[in-house]
Structures are given as C-alpha cells and as structure tokens.
CSV table of C-alpha atoms and ligand atoms in Angstrom, one decimal:
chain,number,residue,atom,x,y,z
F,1,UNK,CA,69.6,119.2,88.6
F,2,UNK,CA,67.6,116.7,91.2
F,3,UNK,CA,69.3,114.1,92.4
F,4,UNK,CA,67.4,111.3,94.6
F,5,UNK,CA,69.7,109.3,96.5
F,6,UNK,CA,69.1,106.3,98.1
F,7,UNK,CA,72.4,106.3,100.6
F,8,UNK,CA,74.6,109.5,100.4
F,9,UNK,CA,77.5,108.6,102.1
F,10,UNK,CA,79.3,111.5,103.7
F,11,UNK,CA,82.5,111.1,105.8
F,12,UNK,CA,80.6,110.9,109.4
F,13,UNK,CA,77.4,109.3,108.5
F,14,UNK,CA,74.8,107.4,105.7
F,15,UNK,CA,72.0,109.6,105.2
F,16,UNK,CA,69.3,107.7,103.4
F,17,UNK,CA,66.3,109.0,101.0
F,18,UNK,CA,67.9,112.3,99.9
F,19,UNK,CA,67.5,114.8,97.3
F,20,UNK,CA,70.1,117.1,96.6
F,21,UNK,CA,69.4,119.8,93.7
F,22,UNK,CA,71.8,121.9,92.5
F,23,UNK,CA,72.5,124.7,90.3
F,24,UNK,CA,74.8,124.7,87.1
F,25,UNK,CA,77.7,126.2,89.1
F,26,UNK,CA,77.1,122.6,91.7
F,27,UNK,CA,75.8,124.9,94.6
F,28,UNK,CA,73.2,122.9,96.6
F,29,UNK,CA,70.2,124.9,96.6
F,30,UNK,CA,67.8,122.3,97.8
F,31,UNK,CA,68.8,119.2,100.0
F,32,UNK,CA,65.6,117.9,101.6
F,33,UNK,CA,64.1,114.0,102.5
F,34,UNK,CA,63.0,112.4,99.9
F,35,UNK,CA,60.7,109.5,99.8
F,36,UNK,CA,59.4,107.1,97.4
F,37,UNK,CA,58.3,108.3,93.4
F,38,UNK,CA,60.0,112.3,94.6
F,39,UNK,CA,60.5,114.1,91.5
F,40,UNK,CA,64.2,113.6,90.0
F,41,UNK,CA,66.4,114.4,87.3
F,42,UNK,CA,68.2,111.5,88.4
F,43,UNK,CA,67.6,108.5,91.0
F,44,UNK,CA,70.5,106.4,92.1
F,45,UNK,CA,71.0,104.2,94.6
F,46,UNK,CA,74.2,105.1,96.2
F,47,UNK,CA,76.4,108.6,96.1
F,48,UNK,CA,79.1,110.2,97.7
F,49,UNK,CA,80.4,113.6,97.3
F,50,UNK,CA,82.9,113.3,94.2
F,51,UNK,CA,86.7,113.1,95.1
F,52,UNK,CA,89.2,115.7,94.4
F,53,UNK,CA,92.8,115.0,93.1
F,54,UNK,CA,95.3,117.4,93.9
F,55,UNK,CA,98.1,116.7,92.1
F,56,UNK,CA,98.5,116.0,88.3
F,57,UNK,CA,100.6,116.1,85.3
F,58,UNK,CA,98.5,115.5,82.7
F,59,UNK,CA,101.4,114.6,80.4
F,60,UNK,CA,103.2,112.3,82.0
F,61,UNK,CA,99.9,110.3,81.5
F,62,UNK,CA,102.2,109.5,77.7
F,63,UNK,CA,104.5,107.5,79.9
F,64,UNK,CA,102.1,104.8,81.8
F,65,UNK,CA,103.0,100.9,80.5
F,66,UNK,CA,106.4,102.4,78.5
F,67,UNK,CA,108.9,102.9,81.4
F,68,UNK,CA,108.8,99.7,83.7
F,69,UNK,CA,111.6,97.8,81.7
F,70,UNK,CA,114.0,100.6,81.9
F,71,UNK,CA,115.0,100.1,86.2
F,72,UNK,CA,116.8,103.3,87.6
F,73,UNK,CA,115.3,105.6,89.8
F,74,UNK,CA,113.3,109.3,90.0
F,75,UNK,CA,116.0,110.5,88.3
F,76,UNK,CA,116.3,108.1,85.4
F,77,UNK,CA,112.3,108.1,84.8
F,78,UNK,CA,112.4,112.0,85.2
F,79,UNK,CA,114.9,111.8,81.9
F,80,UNK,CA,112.5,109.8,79.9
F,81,UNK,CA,109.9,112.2,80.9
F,82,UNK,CA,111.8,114.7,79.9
F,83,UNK,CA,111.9,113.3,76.2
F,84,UNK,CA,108.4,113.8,76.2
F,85,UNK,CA,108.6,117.1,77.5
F,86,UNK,CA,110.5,117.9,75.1
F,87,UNK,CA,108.3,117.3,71.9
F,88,UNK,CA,105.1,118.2,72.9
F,89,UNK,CA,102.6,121.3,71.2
F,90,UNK,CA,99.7,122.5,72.3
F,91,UNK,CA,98.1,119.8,70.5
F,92,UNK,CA,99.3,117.0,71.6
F,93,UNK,CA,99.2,118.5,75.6
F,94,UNK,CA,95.0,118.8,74.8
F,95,UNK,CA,94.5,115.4,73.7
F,96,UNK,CA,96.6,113.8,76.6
F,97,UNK,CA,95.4,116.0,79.1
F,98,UNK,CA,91.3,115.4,77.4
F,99,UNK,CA,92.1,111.5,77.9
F,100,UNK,CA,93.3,111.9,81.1
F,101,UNK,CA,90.5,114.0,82.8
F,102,UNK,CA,88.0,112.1,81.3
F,103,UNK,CA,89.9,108.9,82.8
F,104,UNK,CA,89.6,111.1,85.9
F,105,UNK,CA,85.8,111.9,85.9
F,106,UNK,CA,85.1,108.4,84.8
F,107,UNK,CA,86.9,107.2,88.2
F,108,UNK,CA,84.5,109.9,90.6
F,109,UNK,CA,87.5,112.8,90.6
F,110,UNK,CA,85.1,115.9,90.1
F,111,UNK,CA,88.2,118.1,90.2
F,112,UNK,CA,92.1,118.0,89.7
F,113,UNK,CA,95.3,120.5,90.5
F,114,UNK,CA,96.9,120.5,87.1
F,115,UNK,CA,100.8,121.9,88.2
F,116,UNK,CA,101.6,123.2,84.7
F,117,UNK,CA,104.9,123.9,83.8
F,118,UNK,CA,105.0,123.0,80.2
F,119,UNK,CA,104.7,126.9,79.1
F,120,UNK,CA,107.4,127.9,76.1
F,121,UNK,CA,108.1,125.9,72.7
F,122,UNK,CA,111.0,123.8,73.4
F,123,UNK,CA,113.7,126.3,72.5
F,124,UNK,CA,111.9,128.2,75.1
F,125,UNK,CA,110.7,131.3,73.2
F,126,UNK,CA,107.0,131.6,74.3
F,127,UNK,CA,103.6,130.6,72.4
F,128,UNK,CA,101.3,133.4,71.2
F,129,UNK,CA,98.0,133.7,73.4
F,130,UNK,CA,98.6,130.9,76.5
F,131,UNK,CA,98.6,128.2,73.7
F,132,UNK,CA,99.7,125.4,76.5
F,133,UNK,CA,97.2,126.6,79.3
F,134,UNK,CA,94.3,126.9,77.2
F,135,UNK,CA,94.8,123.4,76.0
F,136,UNK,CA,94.7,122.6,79.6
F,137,UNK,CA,91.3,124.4,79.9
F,138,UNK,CA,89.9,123.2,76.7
F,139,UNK,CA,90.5,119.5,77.9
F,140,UNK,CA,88.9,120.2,81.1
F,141,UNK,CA,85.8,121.2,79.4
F,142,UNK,CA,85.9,118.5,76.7
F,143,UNK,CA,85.9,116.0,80.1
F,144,UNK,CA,83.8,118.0,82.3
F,145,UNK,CA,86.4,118.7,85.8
F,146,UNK,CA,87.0,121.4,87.5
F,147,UNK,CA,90.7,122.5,86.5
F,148,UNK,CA,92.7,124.5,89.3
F,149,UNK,CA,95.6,125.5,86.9
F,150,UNK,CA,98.8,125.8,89.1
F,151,UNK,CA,100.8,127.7,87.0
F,152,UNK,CA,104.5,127.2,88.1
F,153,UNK,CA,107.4,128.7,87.8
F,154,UNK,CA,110.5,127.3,87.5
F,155,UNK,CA,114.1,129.6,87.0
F,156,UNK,CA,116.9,126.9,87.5
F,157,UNK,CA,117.8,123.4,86.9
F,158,UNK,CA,119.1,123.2,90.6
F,159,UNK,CA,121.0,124.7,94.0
F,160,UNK,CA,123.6,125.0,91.3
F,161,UNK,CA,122.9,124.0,87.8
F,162,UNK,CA,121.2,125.5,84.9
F,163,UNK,CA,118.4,125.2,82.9
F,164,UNK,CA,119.1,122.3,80.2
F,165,UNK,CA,117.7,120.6,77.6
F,166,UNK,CA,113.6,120.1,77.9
F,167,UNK,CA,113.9,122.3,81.1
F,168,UNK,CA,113.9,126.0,78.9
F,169,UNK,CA,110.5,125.4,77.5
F,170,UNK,CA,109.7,125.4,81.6
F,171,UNK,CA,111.3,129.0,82.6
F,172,UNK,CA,110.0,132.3,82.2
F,173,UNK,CA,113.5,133.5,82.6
F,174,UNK,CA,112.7,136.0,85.7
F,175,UNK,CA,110.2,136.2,88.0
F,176,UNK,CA,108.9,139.6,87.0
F,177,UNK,CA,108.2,137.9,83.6
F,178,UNK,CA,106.4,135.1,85.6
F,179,UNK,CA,104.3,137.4,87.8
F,180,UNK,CA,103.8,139.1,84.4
F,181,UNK,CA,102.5,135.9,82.3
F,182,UNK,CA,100.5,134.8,85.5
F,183,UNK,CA,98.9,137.9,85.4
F,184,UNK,CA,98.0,137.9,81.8
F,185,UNK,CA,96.6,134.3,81.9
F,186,UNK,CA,94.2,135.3,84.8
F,187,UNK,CA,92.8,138.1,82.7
F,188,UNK,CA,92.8,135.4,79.3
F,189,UNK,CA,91.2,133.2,81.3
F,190,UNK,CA,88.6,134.7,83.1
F,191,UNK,CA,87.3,136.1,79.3
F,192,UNK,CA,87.6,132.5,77.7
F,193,UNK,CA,87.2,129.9,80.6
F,194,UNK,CA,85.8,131.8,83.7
F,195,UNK,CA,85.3,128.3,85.6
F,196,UNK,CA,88.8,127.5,85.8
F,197,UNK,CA,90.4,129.0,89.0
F,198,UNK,CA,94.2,129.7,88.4
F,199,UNK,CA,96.4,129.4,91.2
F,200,UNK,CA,100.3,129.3,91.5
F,201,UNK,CA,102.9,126.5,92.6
F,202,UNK,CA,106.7,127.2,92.8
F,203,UNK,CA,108.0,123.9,91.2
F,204,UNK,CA,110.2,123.3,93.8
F,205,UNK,CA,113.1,124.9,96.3
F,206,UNK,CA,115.7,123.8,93.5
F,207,UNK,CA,113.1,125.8,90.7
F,208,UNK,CA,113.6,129.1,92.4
F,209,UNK,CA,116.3,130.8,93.9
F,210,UNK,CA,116.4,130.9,98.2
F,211,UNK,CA,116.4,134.6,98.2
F,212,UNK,CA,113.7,135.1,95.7
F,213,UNK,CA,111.0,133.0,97.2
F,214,UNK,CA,109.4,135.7,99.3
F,215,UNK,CA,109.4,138.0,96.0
F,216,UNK,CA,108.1,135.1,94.2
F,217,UNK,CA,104.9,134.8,96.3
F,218,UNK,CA,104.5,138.1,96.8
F,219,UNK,CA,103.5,139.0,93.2
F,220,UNK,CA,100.6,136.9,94.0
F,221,UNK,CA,96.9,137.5,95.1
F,222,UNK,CA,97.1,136.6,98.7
F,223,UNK,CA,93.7,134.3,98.0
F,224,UNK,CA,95.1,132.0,95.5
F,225,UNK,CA,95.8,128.4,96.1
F,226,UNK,CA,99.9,127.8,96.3
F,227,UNK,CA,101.0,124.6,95.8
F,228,UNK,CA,104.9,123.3,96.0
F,229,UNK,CA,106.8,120.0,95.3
F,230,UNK,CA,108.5,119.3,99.0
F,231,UNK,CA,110.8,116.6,99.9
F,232,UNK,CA,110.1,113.9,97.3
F,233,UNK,CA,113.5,113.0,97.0
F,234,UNK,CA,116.8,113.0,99.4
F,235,UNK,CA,118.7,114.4,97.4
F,236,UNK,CA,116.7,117.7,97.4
F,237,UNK,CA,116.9,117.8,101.1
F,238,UNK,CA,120.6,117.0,101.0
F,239,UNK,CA,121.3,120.0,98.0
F,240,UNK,CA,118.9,122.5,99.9
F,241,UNK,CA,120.8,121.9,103.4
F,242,UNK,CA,124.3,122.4,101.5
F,243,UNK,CA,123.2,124.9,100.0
F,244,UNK,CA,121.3,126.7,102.8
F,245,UNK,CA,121.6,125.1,106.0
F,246,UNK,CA,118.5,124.7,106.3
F,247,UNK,CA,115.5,121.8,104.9
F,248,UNK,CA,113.3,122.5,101.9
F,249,UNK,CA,110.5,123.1,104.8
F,250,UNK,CA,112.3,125.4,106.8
F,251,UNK,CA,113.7,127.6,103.6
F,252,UNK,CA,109.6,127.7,102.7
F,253,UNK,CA,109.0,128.9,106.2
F,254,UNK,CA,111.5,131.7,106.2
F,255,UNK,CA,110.3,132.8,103.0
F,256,UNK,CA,106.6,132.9,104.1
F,257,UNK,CA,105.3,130.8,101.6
F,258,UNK,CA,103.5,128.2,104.3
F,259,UNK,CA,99.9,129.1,105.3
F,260,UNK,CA,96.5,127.3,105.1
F,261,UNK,CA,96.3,128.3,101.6
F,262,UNK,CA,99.9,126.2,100.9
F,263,UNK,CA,99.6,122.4,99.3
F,264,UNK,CA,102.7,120.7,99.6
F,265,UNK,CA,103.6,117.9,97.6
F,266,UNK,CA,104.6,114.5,98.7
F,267,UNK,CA,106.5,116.0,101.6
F,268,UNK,CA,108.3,112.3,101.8
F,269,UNK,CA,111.4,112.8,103.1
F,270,UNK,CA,110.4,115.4,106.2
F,271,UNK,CA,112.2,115.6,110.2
F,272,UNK,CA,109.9,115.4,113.0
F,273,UNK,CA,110.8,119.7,112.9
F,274,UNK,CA,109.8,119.6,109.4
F,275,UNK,CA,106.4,118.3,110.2
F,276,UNK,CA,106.1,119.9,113.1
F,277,UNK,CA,106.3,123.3,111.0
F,278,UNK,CA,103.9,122.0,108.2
F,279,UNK,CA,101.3,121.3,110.8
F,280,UNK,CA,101.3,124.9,112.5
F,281,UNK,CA,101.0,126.3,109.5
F,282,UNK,CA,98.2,124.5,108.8
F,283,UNK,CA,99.5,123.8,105.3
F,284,UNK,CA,97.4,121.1,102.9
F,285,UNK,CA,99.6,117.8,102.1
F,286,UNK,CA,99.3,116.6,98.7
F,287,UNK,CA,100.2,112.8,99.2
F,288,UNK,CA,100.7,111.0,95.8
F,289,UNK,CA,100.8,107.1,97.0
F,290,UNK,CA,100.4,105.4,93.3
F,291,UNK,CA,103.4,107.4,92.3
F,292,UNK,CA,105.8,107.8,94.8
F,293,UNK,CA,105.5,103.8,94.9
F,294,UNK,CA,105.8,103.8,91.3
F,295,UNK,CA,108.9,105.8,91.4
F,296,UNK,CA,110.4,104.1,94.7
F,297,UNK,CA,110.2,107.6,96.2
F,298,UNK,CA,109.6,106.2,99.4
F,299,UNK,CA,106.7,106.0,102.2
F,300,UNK,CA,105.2,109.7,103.4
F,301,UNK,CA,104.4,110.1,107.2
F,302,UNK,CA,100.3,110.5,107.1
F,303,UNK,CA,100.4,109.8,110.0
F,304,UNK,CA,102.4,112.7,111.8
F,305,UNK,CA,101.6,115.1,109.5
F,306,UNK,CA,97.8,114.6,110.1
F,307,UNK,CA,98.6,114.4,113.8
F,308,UNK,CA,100.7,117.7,113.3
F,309,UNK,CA,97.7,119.6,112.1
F,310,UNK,CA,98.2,119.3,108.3
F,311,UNK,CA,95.1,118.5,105.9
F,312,UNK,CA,96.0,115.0,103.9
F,313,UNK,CA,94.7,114.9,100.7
F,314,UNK,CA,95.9,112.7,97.6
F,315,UNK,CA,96.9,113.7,94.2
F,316,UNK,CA,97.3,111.1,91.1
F,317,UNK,CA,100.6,113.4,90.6
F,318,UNK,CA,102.2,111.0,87.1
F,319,UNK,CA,99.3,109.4,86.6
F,320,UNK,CA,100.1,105.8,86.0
F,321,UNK,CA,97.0,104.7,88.0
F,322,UNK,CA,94.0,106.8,87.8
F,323,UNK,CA,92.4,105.9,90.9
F,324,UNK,CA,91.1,107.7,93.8
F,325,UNK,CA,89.9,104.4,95.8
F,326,UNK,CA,93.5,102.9,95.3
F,327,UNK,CA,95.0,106.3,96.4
F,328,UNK,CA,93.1,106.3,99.6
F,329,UNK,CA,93.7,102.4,100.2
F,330,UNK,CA,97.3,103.3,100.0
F,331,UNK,CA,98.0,105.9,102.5
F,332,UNK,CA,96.0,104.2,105.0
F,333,UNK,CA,98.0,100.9,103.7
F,334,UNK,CA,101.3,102.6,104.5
F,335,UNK,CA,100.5,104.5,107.4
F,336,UNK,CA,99.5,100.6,108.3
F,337,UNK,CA,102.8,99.2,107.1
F,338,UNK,CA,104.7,101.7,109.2
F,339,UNK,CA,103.4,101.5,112.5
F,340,UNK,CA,102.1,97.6,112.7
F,341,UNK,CA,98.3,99.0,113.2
F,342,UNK,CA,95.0,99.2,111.3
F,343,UNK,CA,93.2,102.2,110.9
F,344,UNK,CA,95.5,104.6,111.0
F,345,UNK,CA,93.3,106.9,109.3
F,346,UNK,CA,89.9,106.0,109.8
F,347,UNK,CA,87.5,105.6,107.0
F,348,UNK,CA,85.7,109.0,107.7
F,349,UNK,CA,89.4,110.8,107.5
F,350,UNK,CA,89.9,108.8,104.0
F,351,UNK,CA,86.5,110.3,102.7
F,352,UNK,CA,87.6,113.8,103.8
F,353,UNK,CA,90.9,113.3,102.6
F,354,UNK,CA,89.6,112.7,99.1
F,355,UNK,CA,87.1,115.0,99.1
F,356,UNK,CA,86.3,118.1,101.5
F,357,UNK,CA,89.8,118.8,101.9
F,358,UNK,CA,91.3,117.8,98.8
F,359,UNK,CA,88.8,120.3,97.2
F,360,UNK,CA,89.5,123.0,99.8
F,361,UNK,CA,93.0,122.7,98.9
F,362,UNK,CA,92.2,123.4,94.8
F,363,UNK,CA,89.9,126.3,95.8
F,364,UNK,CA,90.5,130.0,96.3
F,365,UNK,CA,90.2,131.0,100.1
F,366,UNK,CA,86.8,131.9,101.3
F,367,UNK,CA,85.4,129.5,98.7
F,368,UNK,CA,85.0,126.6,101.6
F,369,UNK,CA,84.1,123.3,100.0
F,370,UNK,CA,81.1,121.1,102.4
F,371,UNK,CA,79.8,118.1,102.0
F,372,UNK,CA,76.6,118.5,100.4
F,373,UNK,CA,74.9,121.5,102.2
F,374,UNK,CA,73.1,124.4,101.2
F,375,UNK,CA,74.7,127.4,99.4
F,376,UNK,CA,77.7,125.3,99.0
F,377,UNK,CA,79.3,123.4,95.7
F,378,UNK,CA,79.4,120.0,96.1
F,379,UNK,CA,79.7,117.0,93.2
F,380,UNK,CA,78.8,113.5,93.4
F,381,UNK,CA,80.1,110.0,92.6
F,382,UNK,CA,77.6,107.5,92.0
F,383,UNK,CA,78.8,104.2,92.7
F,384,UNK,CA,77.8,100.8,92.4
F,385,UNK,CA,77.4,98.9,96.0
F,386,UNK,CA,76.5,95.7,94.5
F,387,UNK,CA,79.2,94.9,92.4
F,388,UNK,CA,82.2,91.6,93.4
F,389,UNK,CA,84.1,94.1,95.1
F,390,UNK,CA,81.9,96.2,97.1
F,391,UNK,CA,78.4,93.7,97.9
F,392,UNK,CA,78.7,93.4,101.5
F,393,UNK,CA,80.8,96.7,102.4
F,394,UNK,CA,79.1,98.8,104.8
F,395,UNK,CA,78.4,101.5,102.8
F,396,UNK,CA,81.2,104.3,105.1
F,397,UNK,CA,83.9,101.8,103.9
F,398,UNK,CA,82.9,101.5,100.3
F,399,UNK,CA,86.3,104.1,100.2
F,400,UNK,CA,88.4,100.6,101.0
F,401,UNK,CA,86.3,98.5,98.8
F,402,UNK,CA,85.1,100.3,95.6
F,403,UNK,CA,87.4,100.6,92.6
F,404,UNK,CA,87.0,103.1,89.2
F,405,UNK,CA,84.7,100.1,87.8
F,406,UNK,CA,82.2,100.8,90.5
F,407,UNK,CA,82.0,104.5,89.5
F,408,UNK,CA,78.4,104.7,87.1
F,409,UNK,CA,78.2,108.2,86.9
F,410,UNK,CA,79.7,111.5,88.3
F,411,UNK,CA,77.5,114.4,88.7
F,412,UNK,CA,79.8,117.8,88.0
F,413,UNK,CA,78.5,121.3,88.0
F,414,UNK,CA,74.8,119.9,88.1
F,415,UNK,CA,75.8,117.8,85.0
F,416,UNK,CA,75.5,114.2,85.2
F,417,UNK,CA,78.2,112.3,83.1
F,418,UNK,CA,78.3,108.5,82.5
F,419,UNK,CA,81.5,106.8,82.9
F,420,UNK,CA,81.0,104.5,79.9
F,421,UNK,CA,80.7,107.7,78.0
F,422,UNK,CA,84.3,109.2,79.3
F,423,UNK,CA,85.8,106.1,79.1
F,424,UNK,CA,85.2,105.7,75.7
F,425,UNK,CA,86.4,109.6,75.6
F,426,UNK,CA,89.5,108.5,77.3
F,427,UNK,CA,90.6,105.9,74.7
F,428,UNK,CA,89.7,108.0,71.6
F,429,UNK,CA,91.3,111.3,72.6
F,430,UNK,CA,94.8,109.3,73.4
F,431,UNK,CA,97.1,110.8,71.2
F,432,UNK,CA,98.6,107.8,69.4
F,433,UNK,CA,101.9,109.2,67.1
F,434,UNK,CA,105.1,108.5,68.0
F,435,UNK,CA,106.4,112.0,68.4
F,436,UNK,CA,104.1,112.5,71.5
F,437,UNK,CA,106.0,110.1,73.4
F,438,UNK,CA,109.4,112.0,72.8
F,439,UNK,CA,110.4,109.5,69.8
Z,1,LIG,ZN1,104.5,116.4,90.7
C-alpha cells in the first residue's frame, strides 16, 4: 500500500511530502519525497506511526461505567472482576475482546499485549483446542491489531493462600503443565494465526512460587517477550518482603527474569534500589495511567525509571478509557504533578513511548521496531490536525492535543481501516447478556 503524507510526524522531527509504501506484513519497502498528484493508495494530510498498547485485559472491558458506585479499593474492584471472570466462555471472551480491539484500532493503537490468563472452564478443567486463546486471536483479526498473546501463568492465590473461586480457571496446576500448554499453543498458533506472536508473562510474584521463578522462565524461548505485573499494590510489596525479605524487584532479579526483553507492569510502588535495578537491566515499563488512577493505585515514578535506563511505554491495562493520547497526557501529567515542573518527559519521549518502544516491548527480540524506515514494520495513525482540539497544535505536540476523535484512519499491516467503520464494530460486537457481566 502507498501512502502520501502531507506531515509524518515522528518523535524528533515533521517530515513533510512523504510516501511511505509498504508490504502486507507493514514492512516499508519504499519511503521516498513525494510531491504534488504522486501516485497513492492513500493521501492524507497528517500521520504518525500508530501507537502501541502494552498492557490489556480485554475482559475487564465488561466492567467500564458498572463499578464507580461501589467505593473500595483494588481489592474490592478485583472481586467484581472476578464475577466476571468467573462466567465467561470462549464466546463471550471473542466478542469483548473484538469490541475492544476495534475500540483500540479506531483510537490509532496498531498493536496491544493481551496478558491472558483466562485459560480453563471455571471449575478449572481445561477447554479442548486453546478455546480462550484463539478467541483472543480471532478478535484480533475481526479488528485488524497486532495481538502479542502473553500467556500467563498463575499457580497460587498468594505468598500464602490458595487458588479460590474464579482463580482455578487461571492455573495450569504446575509449571511443567504451563511450559507444556505454552508450548502447544505456539505450535496451534503458528498453523491457525501465524501473525500473532505469543510471548509469556508470570502474573505476578504472588502467582508463582519464589523458588520456581527461574524454572518458570527457563521453559521459555530466550527471544520471547516476558512481561510481569510489579508493584501495583503495597500490599504485594509488603507480603513479598514477609515472605522473602526481599521486594517483588529484587525476588525477579535473583530469579533472572529481568533483561531488555522483560515489561513490567505498573511498577508503582518501587525504592529508589528497586528502580535502580529495573533500569540496569534495561527492562521495558508498562505504565497504565487511566487505570491505576481509576483504581487509586497510586502515581508511578516515570520519571526515575526513565532516568534509570528503563523504556516507558503505556498500556490501557482494564480498559476503562481506551485512549492512547490520554495515556501519554497522563504520565507526563503526573510526572508534572510530582515534581512542580513541565515537561518532564518531552513530547518526542511521549511519541516514543507510545510507539517505538511500546512496540519493541510486544515484539520478539531481533524484530526491532523504527519509525518508518526501510525493511522495517511500521503502522500509521492518521489524524485530524484541524479539529477543536488540535487546530493550532504544532504538529510534534499533536501527542498532548489530539484525542481518539481525531484518529480518521489507522493503517495496519498495509491495510487502511476507518475508524467510523471500527467504531461501529465496537458497539455491535459488545456482548450485551447479563451473564457476561458475572450476573
Ligand atoms: Zn494488568
């Protein structure tokens, strides 16, 4: 596909008059000046390379606009979730997850980390076939994304509690059996769904037990994105260190389970040691802003950790607010709120943020995402510079301007997709009975 572009923003500069062509994977083969009546598939006025969310739970979509009333905290939403949880099929996981992706593509995400724990029936015996994760990859390609599946495993209820109610339908029961279903769903899905790249998360330091961690990531191809929830709560940090002596960061260091190919998620409640660690490592940081306000989690430390070496990128995570713009706007508004200073993270950090290396942390290593350049994937959000919000905004800030309305089009594997279109998707793939939200 040919796109002509009359400003393609990229994190460091505005490059004007611009074809970019690409092939039906989204490598650029051809990115070349173009000037006026060039030959295009497709002529727009503005583009940026599409955004990348990594960090979603396509279910908990069932809960946006039903939980506000209730008050409590992470752990009182996490029960209603739970209900949910509890009830769904394969069914009713593809319809909410096709609603949300296409919500997602509609809003200029081009890709999303799905961390997919939903595996068993509720009374935890498993589903013929990979029912759940192919539901996960047949709403990808109903909504057109790029699906990272971060299949996670998930053995215990806590430091010392077992699995309960919804939680069995989440446990494989060992981790041989989880190395052996992971296994088994990269050969399904590399027969049925070879563009979905299947990588690994270890739900959390309570999921797993401290000596097994090592084994855990062990049984894993060393190229394979691993992501991890990290310090969302204190009360993790707090269990971990009784349990341990040590924080949730330093039992993932001594297990060896922090490199560059390593997202962490949230990563909230961290010591100056604790980021100190994450940086070196060179881990990715999966900051969820919308939700961890949403949930009162508390504010992340952008700020250090970028300082500390660590990629930021942002993740929609419970997806209350599909949004990338308002994802961005939030971590520089509270890195802003916590130190009494403006640009905290510069606007070219917030592109890359949202996009080269929130991309690079959904990809296998050695599959290095760029900004449009040739032999490289890249996607692109077109977006609309001249609407109330964004006339005026020079276009390298359009990332603190624009909202989802100002997304026209997103162009995926060398597919162009209208967000009226997916919008419309997104309504009429909600699923709309009762049982699918836990009643
Ligand atoms: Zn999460």
């Amino acid at each position: 596909m040919r796109v002509a572009v009359g400003s393609l923003v990229l994190s460091e500069d505005v490059r004007h008059d611009v074809l970019v062509e690409m092939d039906d994977a989204g490598v650029v083969t051809a990115i070349e000046a173009a000037g006026a009546g060039v030959a295009a598939d497709l002529a727009v006025d503005v583009a940026a390379p599409a955004f990348a969310n990594t960090h979603s739970h396509a279910f908990h979509r069932l809960l946006r606009g039903r939980t506000n009333g209730a008050g409590g905290d992470f752990w009182r939403w996490r029960d209603v979730m739970y209900g949910v949880a509890g009830t769904l099929d394969p069914d009713g996981l593809r319809a909410a997850a096709t609603a949300v992706y296409a919500e997602m593509v509609a809003a200029g995400y081009s890709a999303v980390g799905e961390f997919h724990y939903l595996h068993h029936r509720p009374d935890g015996t498993p589903y013929p076939d990979h029912a759940m994760e192919l539901a996960l990859a047949e709403a990808a390609d109903a909504a057109g994304i790029r699906l990272t599946l971060l299949d996670t495993v998930y053995l215990r209820g806590g430091f010392d509690a077992e699995l309960e109610g919804a939680q069995r339908r989440f446990s494989d029961g060992s981790l041989e059996r989880w190395h052996e279903r992971w296994h088994a769903l990269d050969d399904a899905l590399r027969a049925s769904h070879p563009d979905v790249t299947l990588g690994a998360a270890l739900h959390s330091v309570r999921a797993v037990a401290p000596d097994h961690l090592a084994y855990a990531v062990a049984g894993l191809p060393h190229d394979v994105p691993l992501h991890v929830h990290l310090s969302e709560q204190t009360r993790e940090n707090q269990d971990c260190l009784a349990a341990t002596g040590l924080t949730p960061t330093g039992l993932l260091d001594r297990a060896g389970a922090l490199d560059a190919r390593t997202t962490v998620v949230h990563a909230t409640h961290v010591t100056d040691v604790d980021v100190a660690t994450l940086g070196a490592a060179r881990v990715s940081v999966s900051m969820c802003p919308s939700t961890e306000a949403d949930l009162g989690d508390g504010l992340g430390r952008a700020e250090a950790l970028r300082d500390a070496g660590a990629r930021l990128t942002v993740g929609s995570d419970q997806n209350v607010v599909i949004d990338p713009f308002d994802e961005l706007r939030r971590l520089e508004g509270g890195a802003r709120l916590a130190s009494h200073r403006r640009g905290v993270l510069s606007p070219a950090e917030l592109w890359r943020a949202g996009t080269v290396d929130g991309h690079g942390a959904l990809a296998p290593r050695g599959a290095p995402w760029q900004e449009p350049r040739l032999g490289h994937p890249c996607d692109l959000v077109i977006l609309d510079a001249r609407s109330p919000r964004t006339v005026g905004s020079d276009p390298r800030e359009l990332v603190l301007t624009a909202s989802p309305a100002d997304v026209l089009g997103t162009v995926v594997r060398g597919r162009h997709r209208a967000s009226s279109t997916l919008r419309d998707l997104a309504v009429a793939a909600y699923p709309r009975t009762e049982r699918a939200h836990g009643r």
